[in-house]
Amino acid sequence: MIVNLTSTTLYPADGSDFSSFAGTVLATSAAAEWNTDDQAIVLGDSGFYRVVVQNNVVPIDGFYYTYGKYGTYIDAAIMPRTRYNSTWANSSLPDPALDWHDEFIVNALTPAQAISIAVYYSGDIYYHGVYLNALVIVEKLP
């Protein structure tokens, strides 16, 4: 399954876990599905899954600075949180200056286990907020 997660609200860049996404399913599979009501991914069966998350920070204005700590969190992953640190970066739209790629292994203990994905960013932004977006790929491991 591939799902594109886009921010539904502005994120204040305060380092809290952000998980308010609208999901658009780009490709379906028996491995997982996107649950719109719970904003979660529901895994199809028990077993191990590989979850790949490509994230980016999108500013609300055309030119911005970003620096600070950022990462991804998946509640059911064996190692659930990634942490990165960025020094000064700046960019003009439409190209976000800050994007990253994470991979997680999830052990679903029961069929239809739901997993939540959160993104966080804690740093200075020149303006008042950012949008956090993620492209998520889920595949069942053999």
Short mmCIF file of C-alpha atoms in Angstrom, two decimals:
data_model
loop_
_atom_site.label_atom_id
_atom_site.label_comp_id
_atom_site.label_asym_id
_atom_site.label_seq_id
_atom_site.Cartn_x
_atom_site.Cartn_y
_atom_site.Cartn_z
CA MET A 1 0.00 0.00 0.00
CA ILE A 2 1.10 3.54 -0.69
CA VAL A 3 -0.62 6.47 1.03
CA ASN A 4 0.13 10.17 0.72
CA LEU A 5 -0.40 11.99 4.04
CA THR A 6 -0.87 15.75 3.91
CA SER A 7 -1.25 18.13 6.85
CA THR A 8 -4.79 19.12 7.69
CA THR A 9 -3.65 21.88 10.06
CA LEU A 10 -0.68 24.16 10.47
CA TYR A 11 2.07 22.74 12.69
CA PRO A 12 3.76 25.20 15.12
CA ALA A 13 7.21 23.54 14.88
CA ASP A 14 7.29 22.97 18.63
CA GLY A 15 8.62 19.39 18.60
CA SER A 16 5.34 17.71 19.45
CA ASP A 17 4.23 14.61 17.55
CA PHE A 18 1.99 15.68 14.66
CA SER A 19 -0.49 13.20 13.22
CA SER A 20 -3.35 15.25 11.81
CA PHE A 21 -3.25 14.03 8.21
CA ALA A 22 -5.59 13.63 5.30
CA GLY A 23 -4.66 10.40 3.54
CA THR A 24 -4.88 9.73 -0.17
CA VAL A 25 -4.33 6.10 -1.10
CA LEU A 26 -2.14 5.91 -4.21
CA ALA A 27 -1.89 2.12 -4.41
CA THR A 28 -3.82 -0.58 -2.56
CA SER A 29 -2.61 -3.97 -1.38
CA ALA A 30 -3.68 -6.84 0.84
CA ALA A 31 -0.86 -5.89 3.22
CA ALA A 32 -2.51 -2.76 4.65
CA GLU A 33 -5.19 -0.13 4.28
CA TRP A 34 -5.65 3.50 5.35
CA ASN A 35 -8.34 4.06 7.98
CA THR A 36 -9.61 7.60 7.43
CA ASP A 37 -11.61 7.80 10.65
CA ASP A 38 -8.71 6.84 12.93
CA GLN A 39 -5.97 8.32 10.71
CA ALA A 40 -4.10 5.05 11.03
CA ILE A 41 -2.76 2.26 8.86
CA VAL A 42 -4.41 -1.11 9.47
CA LEU A 43 -2.14 -4.06 8.76
CA GLY A 44 -3.79 -6.99 7.01
CA ASP A 45 -2.35 -9.91 8.97
CA SER A 46 0.03 -10.71 11.80
CA GLY A 47 3.75 -10.82 11.02
CA PHE A 48 6.55 -8.45 10.09
CA TYR A 49 6.07 -5.36 7.91
CA ARG A 50 8.44 -2.84 6.39
CA VAL A 51 7.12 0.72 6.60
CA VAL A 52 8.94 3.39 4.59
CA VAL A 53 8.17 7.05 5.27
CA GLN A 54 9.36 9.96 3.12
CA ASN A 55 8.71 13.25 4.97
CA ASN A 56 9.01 16.92 4.20
CA VAL A 57 8.52 20.27 5.84
CA VAL A 58 6.53 22.76 3.78
CA PRO A 59 6.54 26.39 4.92
CA ILE A 60 3.56 28.71 4.76
CA ASP A 61 5.57 31.43 3.06
CA GLY A 62 7.87 31.55 0.05
CA PHE A 63 11.27 31.85 1.76
CA TYR A 64 12.20 30.33 5.08
CA TYR A 65 14.93 29.08 7.37
CA THR A 66 14.81 25.72 9.09
CA TYR A 67 17.04 24.19 11.70
CA GLY A 68 16.50 21.97 14.69
CA LYS A 69 15.45 18.45 15.55
CA TYR A 70 13.04 16.39 13.48
CA GLY A 71 11.99 12.81 12.82
CA THR A 72 9.24 10.25 12.52
CA TYR A 73 7.40 8.13 15.06
CA ILE A 74 5.49 4.88 14.49
CA ASP A 75 3.95 3.57 17.69
CA ALA A 76 4.16 -0.15 16.86
CA ALA A 77 7.66 -0.21 15.34
CA ILE A 78 10.44 -2.21 16.94
CA MET A 79 12.53 0.98 17.05
CA PRO A 80 9.69 3.54 17.02
CA ARG A 81 11.36 6.94 16.68
CA THR A 82 13.99 8.49 14.45
CA ARG A 83 15.88 11.63 15.46
CA TYR A 84 17.85 14.00 13.27
CA ASN A 85 19.39 17.40 13.74
CA SER A 86 19.67 20.10 11.09
CA THR A 87 21.88 23.15 11.19
CA TRP A 88 20.92 26.31 9.29
CA ALA A 89 19.15 25.64 6.04
CA ASN A 90 17.15 27.95 3.84
CA SER A 91 15.24 27.63 0.66
CA SER A 92 12.62 29.13 -1.56
CA LEU A 93 9.43 27.37 -2.54
CA PRO A 94 8.49 25.13 -4.21
CA ASP A 95 11.42 23.01 -2.99
CA PRO A 96 11.32 22.22 0.74
CA ALA A 97 14.71 22.62 2.37
CA LEU A 98 14.09 19.87 4.87
CA ASP A 99 13.03 16.38 3.90
CA TRP A 100 14.04 12.94 5.10
CA HIS A 101 13.50 9.22 4.62
CA ASP A 102 12.88 6.64 7.35
CA GLU A 103 12.32 2.90 7.37
CA PHE A 104 10.73 0.93 10.20
CA ILE A 105 10.06 -2.72 10.99
CA VAL A 106 6.70 -3.44 12.62
CA ASN A 107 5.80 -6.78 14.17
CA ALA A 108 2.00 -7.05 13.98
CA LEU A 109 1.02 -9.37 16.78
CA THR A 110 -2.59 -9.70 15.63
CA PRO A 111 -4.43 -9.38 12.32
CA ALA A 112 -5.91 -5.93 11.64
CA GLN A 113 -3.46 -4.21 13.99
CA ALA A 114 -3.58 -0.42 13.56
CA ILE A 115 -0.40 1.66 13.55
CA SER A 116 -0.19 5.42 13.90
CA ILE A 117 2.37 7.61 12.18
CA ALA A 118 3.53 10.95 13.55
CA VAL A 119 6.07 13.46 12.31
CA TYR A 120 7.77 16.10 14.41
CA TYR A 121 9.94 19.14 13.87
CA SER A 122 11.39 21.36 16.57
CA GLY A 123 13.27 24.35 15.35
CA ASP A 124 13.20 27.93 14.37
CA ILE A 125 11.17 29.04 11.44
CA TYR A 126 11.22 32.57 10.22
CA TYR A 127 7.46 32.63 9.85
CA HIS A 128 4.68 31.14 11.96
CA GLY A 129 4.37 27.51 11.07
CA VAL A 130 4.86 24.70 8.61
CA TYR A 131 2.98 21.83 7.10
CA LEU A 132 4.38 18.34 7.57
CA ASN A 133 3.67 15.76 4.88
CA ALA A 134 4.58 12.11 4.43
CA LEU A 135 4.48 9.47 1.73
CA VAL A 136 4.13 6.03 3.32
CA ILE A 137 4.79 2.63 1.76
CA VAL A 138 3.79 -0.54 3.61
CA GLU A 139 4.83 -4.03 2.59
CA LYS A 140 4.54 -7.38 4.35
CA LEU A 141 7.84 -9.18 4.78
CA PRO A 142 8.09 -12.90 3.95
#
